């Protein structure tokens, strides 16, 4: 695979500055001139800004002038299928974008490869697990397959592991990762086992970097992706059946942890004590001893709580993550009071009373970060002080061990 940094800036001067600012390892640069109007562009200045192979793209319009581009030393011109690829097909990235669905990929790939261009790129919009699986099944040498949008993240992340040629990074499209994040995710052999986070929203998750790093350290041919959906069963059913390209294990996040417990019971999975006590599942994995349903949020909270000397805790929130925290607190012998916006669940007191709390340890499981919490569960796309990443890392230790059992 080759890492392509896409530059999508509203002005040519900013595009040049962004090219020069690329610090991490990369293989190519793409400049989206449509971001600043697609009109007259100083191609020589773009060429001078990097020694890396350079793609110039005018998405949504006619390709940039071939003679001007090649005369300025531009390596490749992106041409959307249906436009004339010009005189130098060996210097063309032939692209097709479907922003609504997944078309007949076999026929489309055959048509595009017959054009004989240097690179062939197909970007489509999956709506289901089946759509994502079709994208992955189309990957072939010399081709780039991309799933667009949140529902296409599964294929977007996994396709390069199976040989999709170009990994486009940057901020030009929903679901596109930064170069730094992509470098954390990729590496290792072609995966024999797949794993995924399932949730909504989930695109911001740091889990792919954590688990793929651990797989590489263990020398395991496995890969971890994201499956963002509003239908848990769309991926859970293929998982349970062991379908091609289905995950062998699922990390479950909101809003599906309770539904995952119901699903686990229905399919006869072995429900571990953590999941039973928390009444929620955040890990499902197919293993030689059958499907296991567990809750490693409990383990993560136990790890972080062990670093304190607290005797009493205040827990904000009353959902699945709060219940996992309460299991860990109970096992540690720490009394807890729950505060929630809706009183009643878990005997919660009104959130307005939190200011009068009695407790030196504050655990926040609500969707908004709190600076006064000792442990936050929530985190965003960018790391922040006192966010939920320590909990994410802590729970991933045992979760990854469960996933490794699913590779045996």
Coordinates of C-alpha atoms in Angstrom, one line a residue:
X1 CA 0.0 0.0 0.0
X2 CA 1.0 3.6 -0.6
X3 CA 0.1 6.5 1.7
X4 CA -1.3 9.5 -0.2
X5 CA -1.8 12.8 1.6
X6 CA -4.7 14.7 0.2
X7 CA -4.4 18.4 0.4
X8 CA -7.8 20.1 0.5
X9 CA -7.4 23.8 1.3
X10 CA -9.6 26.8 0.3
X11 CA -6.7 28.7 -1.2
X12 CA -3.6 27.8 -3.3
X13 CA -1.3 29.5 -0.8
X14 CA -2.6 27.4 2.0
X15 CA -2.3 24.3 -0.1
X16 CA 1.3 25.0 -0.7
X17 CA 1.9 25.6 3.0
X18 CA 0.1 22.3 3.8
X19 CA 2.3 20.4 1.4
X20 CA 5.5 21.8 2.9
X21 CA 4.2 21.0 6.4
X22 CA 3.8 17.2 5.9
X23 CA 6.1 15.7 8.5
X24 CA 5.2 12.0 8.7
X25 CA 6.2 9.2 6.3
X26 CA 4.2 9.2 3.1
X27 CA 4.5 8.1 -0.5
X28 CA 2.5 10.6 -2.6
X29 CA 0.6 13.9 -2.4
X30 CA -2.8 14.7 -4.0
X31 CA -3.8 18.3 -4.4
X32 CA -7.5 18.9 -4.7
X33 CA -7.6 22.1 -6.8
X34 CA -11.4 22.0 -6.7
X35 CA -11.1 23.1 -3.1
X36 CA -10.0 26.5 -4.3
X37 CA -12.2 26.8 -7.4
X38 CA -10.4 24.6 -9.8
X39 CA -9.5 27.5 -12.0
X40 CA -6.0 28.8 -12.9
X41 CA -3.5 27.0 -10.8
X42 CA 0.3 27.5 -10.6
X43 CA 1.2 23.9 -11.3
X44 CA 4.9 24.6 -11.2
X45 CA 4.6 25.9 -7.7
X46 CA 2.7 22.8 -6.6
X47 CA 5.4 20.7 -8.2
X48 CA 8.2 22.6 -6.4
X49 CA 6.5 22.1 -3.0
X50 CA 7.3 18.4 -2.8
X51 CA 9.7 15.8 -4.2
X52 CA 7.0 13.1 -3.8
X53 CA 4.9 11.9 -6.7
X54 CA 2.1 14.4 -7.1
X55 CA -1.6 13.9 -8.2
X56 CA -3.6 16.9 -9.2
X57 CA -7.4 16.4 -8.9
X58 CA -10.3 18.7 -9.9
X59 CA -13.2 16.7 -8.4
X60 CA -16.5 17.5 -9.9
X61 CA -15.2 19.2 -13.0
X62 CA -13.1 18.4 -16.1
X63 CA -9.5 17.3 -15.5
X64 CA -6.8 19.9 -15.3
X65 CA -5.2 20.6 -18.6
X66 CA -3.0 17.6 -19.5
X67 CA -0.3 19.5 -21.4
X68 CA 0.1 22.1 -18.6
X69 CA 0.2 19.5 -15.9
X70 CA 2.7 17.2 -17.6
X71 CA 4.7 20.2 -18.7
X72 CA 5.0 21.3 -15.1
X73 CA 6.2 17.9 -14.0
X74 CA 3.0 16.8 -12.4
X75 CA 3.2 13.0 -12.1
X76 CA -0.5 12.1 -12.3
X77 CA -3.8 13.7 -13.2
X78 CA -7.0 12.3 -11.7
X79 CA -9.7 11.7 -14.3
X80 CA -13.2 10.7 -13.4
X81 CA -14.6 7.8 -15.5
X82 CA -16.5 9.2 -18.4
X83 CA -14.0 12.0 -19.2
X84 CA -11.2 11.7 -21.8
X85 CA -8.1 10.3 -20.0
X86 CA -5.9 12.2 -22.4
X87 CA -2.7 11.3 -24.2
X88 CA -0.7 9.7 -21.3
X89 CA -2.8 7.0 -19.6
X90 CA 0.4 5.9 -17.8
X91 CA 0.1 9.2 -15.9
X92 CA -3.7 9.0 -15.0
X93 CA -5.5 8.0 -11.9
X94 CA -8.9 6.8 -13.3
X95 CA -11.5 7.4 -10.7
X96 CA -15.2 6.6 -10.2
X97 CA -17.3 7.9 -7.3
X98 CA -20.8 6.7 -6.3
X99 CA -22.1 8.9 -3.5
X100 CA -25.3 7.0 -3.1
X101 CA -24.7 3.2 -3.3
X102 CA -22.5 0.3 -4.3
X103 CA -23.0 -0.5 -8.0
X104 CA -22.0 -3.6 -9.9
X105 CA -18.4 -3.6 -8.8
X106 CA -17.3 -6.5 -10.9
X107 CA -18.5 -4.9 -14.2
X108 CA -17.2 -1.5 -13.1
X109 CA -13.8 -2.8 -12.2
X110 CA -13.5 -4.7 -15.5
X111 CA -14.4 -1.6 -17.5
X112 CA -12.0 0.7 -15.6
X113 CA -9.0 -1.7 -15.7
X114 CA -9.5 -2.2 -19.5
X115 CA -8.7 1.5 -19.9
X116 CA -5.1 0.8 -19.0
X117 CA -4.4 3.8 -16.7
X118 CA -1.6 3.9 -14.1
X119 CA -4.0 3.7 -11.2
X120 CA -7.7 2.7 -10.9
X121 CA -9.7 4.1 -8.0
X122 CA -13.3 3.1 -7.1
X123 CA -15.0 5.0 -4.2
X124 CA -18.6 3.9 -3.3
X125 CA -21.1 4.3 -0.5
X126 CA -21.9 1.1 1.4
X127 CA -25.1 1.0 3.4
X128 CA -24.8 -2.4 5.0
X129 CA -22.4 -5.2 5.9
X130 CA -23.1 -6.9 2.6
X131 CA -22.1 -3.7 0.7
X132 CA -18.9 -3.5 2.6
X133 CA -18.1 -7.2 1.9
X134 CA -18.7 -6.6 -1.8
X135 CA -16.1 -3.8 -1.7
X136 CA -13.6 -6.0 -0.1
X137 CA -14.2 -8.9 -2.5
X138 CA -13.4 -6.5 -5.4
X139 CA -9.9 -5.6 -4.2
X140 CA -7.3 -6.7 -6.8
X141 CA -3.7 -5.8 -7.6
X142 CA -3.3 -2.3 -8.9
X143 CA -6.7 -1.2 -7.7
X144 CA -7.8 1.2 -5.0
X145 CA -11.2 0.4 -3.3
X146 CA -12.7 2.9 -0.9
X147 CA -15.9 2.8 1.2
X148 CA -17.1 6.3 1.8
X149 CA -19.0 7.8 4.7
X150 CA -19.5 6.4 8.2
X151 CA -21.2 3.2 6.9
X152 CA -18.2 2.6 4.6
X153 CA -15.6 2.7 7.3
X154 CA -15.3 -1.1 7.5
X155 CA -14.3 -1.4 3.9
X156 CA -12.2 1.8 3.9
X157 CA -10.1 0.6 6.8
X158 CA -9.8 -3.1 5.7
X159 CA -9.3 -2.8 2.0
X160 CA -5.6 -1.7 2.2
X161 CA -4.9 -4.8 4.4
X162 CA -6.1 -6.9 1.5
X163 CA -4.1 -5.1 -1.2
X164 CA -6.0 -1.9 -2.1
X165 CA -3.2 0.1 -3.5
X166 CA -3.6 3.8 -2.4
X167 CA -4.5 4.9 1.1
X168 CA -5.9 8.4 0.8
X169 CA -5.4 10.4 4.1
X170 CA -6.4 13.9 5.1
X171 CA -9.6 15.9 5.6
X172 CA -11.2 15.9 2.1
X173 CA -14.0 13.4 2.7
X174 CA -16.1 12.0 5.6
X175 CA -14.4 8.9 7.0
X176 CA -10.9 9.9 5.8
X177 CA -8.2 9.5 8.4
X178 CA -5.3 11.7 9.1
X179 CA -1.9 10.5 7.9
X180 CA -0.7 10.0 11.5
X181 CA -3.8 7.9 12.3
X182 CA -3.4 5.8 9.2
X183 CA 0.2 5.1 10.0
X184 CA -0.9 3.8 13.5
X185 CA -3.5 1.5 12.0
X186 CA -1.6 -0.2 9.1
X187 CA 1.1 -2.8 8.9
X188 CA 1.5 -6.5 9.2
X189 CA 0.5 -9.4 7.0
X190 CA -2.7 -10.0 5.1
X191 CA -5.2 -10.7 7.9
X192 CA -6.7 -14.1 8.4
X193 CA -9.0 -12.8 11.2
X194 CA -11.0 -9.6 11.3
X195 CA -12.3 -7.6 14.3
X196 CA -14.4 -4.5 14.5
X197 CA -15.9 -1.9 16.7
X198 CA -19.6 -1.6 16.2
X199 CA -21.4 1.5 17.4
X200 CA -23.0 4.8 16.4
X201 CA -21.2 7.2 16.3
X202 CA -17.9 5.3 16.0
X203 CA -15.7 7.0 13.4
X204 CA -13.7 8.9 16.0
X205 CA -12.7 5.7 17.8
X206 CA -9.0 5.2 18.7
X207 CA -9.5 1.4 18.9
X208 CA -8.1 0.5 15.5
X209 CA -4.7 1.9 16.3
X210 CA -4.7 0.2 19.7
X211 CA -5.7 -3.3 18.6
X212 CA -3.8 -3.3 15.3
X213 CA -0.7 -2.3 17.2
X214 CA -1.2 -5.2 19.6
X215 CA -1.8 -7.7 16.7
X216 CA 1.5 -6.6 15.2
X217 CA 3.3 -7.0 18.5
X218 CA 1.9 -10.5 18.8
X219 CA 2.8 -11.4 15.2
X220 CA -0.9 -12.2 14.6
X221 CA -2.4 -12.0 11.1
X222 CA -5.4 -9.9 12.2
X223 CA -6.9 -6.5 11.5
X224 CA -9.4 -4.3 13.4
X225 CA -11.8 -1.9 11.8
X226 CA -14.9 0.2 12.6
X227 CA -18.4 -0.7 11.7
X228 CA -20.6 2.3 12.2
X229 CA -24.3 1.5 11.9
X230 CA -27.7 2.1 13.3
X231 CA -28.5 -1.7 13.0
X232 CA -26.5 -3.9 15.3
X233 CA -27.9 -7.1 13.8
X234 CA -26.6 -6.1 10.3
X235 CA -23.1 -7.1 11.4
X236 CA -23.9 -9.3 14.5
X237 CA -25.7 -11.9 12.4
X238 CA -22.8 -12.3 9.8
X239 CA -20.4 -12.4 12.8
X240 CA -22.4 -15.3 14.4
X241 CA -22.6 -17.2 11.1
X242 CA -18.9 -16.7 10.3
X243 CA -19.6 -15.2 6.9
X244 CA -16.7 -14.2 4.6
X245 CA -15.3 -10.8 5.6
X246 CA -17.4 -10.8 8.8
X247 CA -15.6 -10.0 12.0
X248 CA -14.5 -12.8 14.2
X249 CA -14.9 -10.5 17.2
X250 CA -16.9 -7.4 18.0
X251 CA -16.1 -4.6 20.3
X252 CA -19.5 -3.1 21.2
X253 CA -20.0 0.5 22.1
X254 CA -23.1 2.7 22.5
X255 CA -25.9 2.3 21.8
X256 CA -25.7 -1.4 21.5
X257 CA -24.3 -2.9 24.7
X258 CA -27.7 -4.0 26.1
X259 CA -28.8 -5.3 22.7
X260 CA -25.5 -7.2 22.5
X261 CA -26.4 -9.0 25.7
X262 CA -29.8 -10.0 24.4
X263 CA -28.2 -11.2 21.2
X264 CA -25.6 -13.2 23.1
X265 CA -28.3 -14.9 25.1
X266 CA -30.4 -15.7 21.9
X267 CA -27.5 -17.3 20.1
X268 CA -26.4 -19.3 23.1
X269 CA -23.1 -17.5 23.7
X270 CA -21.3 -18.1 27.0
X271 CA -22.0 -14.9 29.0
X272 CA -19.1 -14.1 31.3
X273 CA -19.5 -12.8 34.9
X274 CA -18.6 -9.3 34.0
X275 CA -21.3 -9.1 31.3
X276 CA -23.9 -10.7 33.5
X277 CA -23.2 -8.4 36.5
X278 CA -23.1 -5.3 34.3
X279 CA -26.1 -6.4 32.3
X280 CA -24.3 -5.3 29.2
X281 CA -21.8 -6.8 26.6
X282 CA -18.9 -4.9 25.1
X283 CA -17.1 -7.9 23.6
X284 CA -18.3 -10.7 21.4
X285 CA -15.8 -13.2 20.0
X286 CA -15.9 -16.5 18.2
X287 CA -13.4 -18.9 19.8
X288 CA -12.6 -22.7 19.6
X289 CA -14.8 -23.1 22.7
X290 CA -17.8 -21.2 21.2
X291 CA -18.9 -17.6 21.2
X292 CA -18.0 -15.6 24.3
X293 CA -19.8 -12.5 25.5
X294 CA -17.9 -10.4 28.0
X295 CA -17.6 -6.9 29.3
X296 CA -14.0 -5.6 29.5
X297 CA -15.2 -2.1 30.5
X298 CA -15.3 -3.7 34.0
X299 CA -11.6 -4.6 33.7
X300 CA -10.7 -1.1 32.5
X301 CA -12.5 0.5 35.5
X302 CA -10.8 -2.0 37.9
X303 CA -7.4 -1.1 36.5
X304 CA -8.0 2.7 36.9
X305 CA -9.7 2.4 40.3
X306 CA -6.8 0.4 41.7
X307 CA -4.6 3.5 41.3
X308 CA -6.8 5.4 43.8
X309 CA -7.3 5.2 47.6
X310 CA -10.9 6.2 47.4
X311 CA -13.5 5.0 49.9
X312 CA -16.5 6.6 48.2
X313 CA -17.2 7.4 44.5
X314 CA -19.7 9.5 42.6
X315 CA -20.8 8.0 39.3
X316 CA -22.3 10.2 36.7
X317 CA -24.7 8.5 34.3
X318 CA -26.9 5.4 34.6
X319 CA -26.3 3.4 31.4
X320 CA -24.3 0.4 30.5
X321 CA -20.9 2.0 31.1
X322 CA -22.0 3.3 34.5
X323 CA -23.1 -0.3 35.4
X324 CA -19.7 -1.6 34.5
X325 CA -18.1 1.1 36.7
X326 CA -20.4 0.1 39.6
X327 CA -19.3 -3.6 39.2
X328 CA -15.7 -2.6 39.5
X329 CA -16.4 -0.3 42.5
X330 CA -18.3 -3.0 44.3
X331 CA -15.5 -5.5 43.8
X332 CA -13.0 -2.9 45.2
X333 CA -15.2 -2.3 48.3
X334 CA -15.9 1.3 47.3
X335 CA -19.3 2.8 48.1
X336 CA -20.9 4.6 45.2
X337 CA -23.6 7.2 44.6
X338 CA -25.1 7.5 41.2
X339 CA -26.1 10.9 39.7
X340 CA -28.1 11.1 36.5
X341 CA -30.1 13.5 34.5
X342 CA -33.1 11.2 34.9
X343 CA -33.5 10.1 38.5
X344 CA -34.6 6.5 39.3
X345 CA -32.3 4.3 37.2
X346 CA -29.8 2.6 39.4
X347 CA -31.3 4.5 42.3
X348 CA -29.7 7.6 40.9
X349 CA -30.0 11.0 42.5
X350 CA -30.7 14.1 40.3
X351 CA -27.7 15.4 38.6
X352 CA -28.3 18.8 40.1
X353 CA -27.3 17.3 43.5
X354 CA -23.8 16.3 42.3
X355 CA -22.4 19.5 43.6
X356 CA -23.2 18.3 47.1
X357 CA -21.6 14.9 46.5
X358 CA -19.9 12.8 49.2
X359 CA -17.0 11.1 47.5
X360 CA -13.4 11.7 46.5
X361 CA -13.5 9.7 43.3
X362 CA -15.6 10.9 40.4
X363 CA -16.4 8.7 37.4
X364 CA -18.2 10.3 34.5
X365 CA -19.9 8.1 32.0
X366 CA -22.1 10.8 30.5
X367 CA -21.5 11.8 26.9
X368 CA -20.0 15.2 27.8
X369 CA -16.5 15.5 29.2
X370 CA -16.1 16.9 32.7
X371 CA -12.9 18.5 33.9
X372 CA -13.8 17.7 37.5
X373 CA -14.0 13.9 36.9
X374 CA -11.1 11.6 37.9
X375 CA -12.2 9.1 35.2
X376 CA -14.0 10.1 32.0
X377 CA -15.4 7.5 29.7
X378 CA -15.9 9.9 26.7
X379 CA -13.2 11.0 24.3
X380 CA -13.2 12.7 20.9
X381 CA -11.3 12.4 17.7
X382 CA -8.4 14.5 19.1
X383 CA -6.7 13.5 22.4
X384 CA -7.4 15.9 25.3
X385 CA -6.3 16.2 28.9
X386 CA -8.2 13.9 31.2
X387 CA -10.3 12.3 28.5
X388 CA -11.5 8.7 28.2
X389 CA -8.5 7.3 26.4
X390 CA -6.9 5.8 29.6
X391 CA -10.1 3.8 30.1
X392 CA -10.1 2.8 26.4
X393 CA -6.5 1.6 26.7
X394 CA -7.1 -0.2 30.0
X395 CA -10.2 -2.1 28.8
X396 CA -8.4 -3.0 25.5
X397 CA -5.8 -5.1 27.3
X398 CA -8.2 -7.9 28.2
X399 CA -10.4 -7.3 25.2
X400 CA -7.4 -7.9 22.9
X401 CA -6.6 -11.1 24.8
X402 CA -10.1 -12.3 24.1
X403 CA -9.7 -11.4 20.4
X404 CA -6.4 -13.3 20.3
X405 CA -8.2 -16.4 21.5
X406 CA -10.5 -15.9 18.5
X407 CA -7.4 -16.2 16.2
X408 CA -6.5 -19.7 17.4

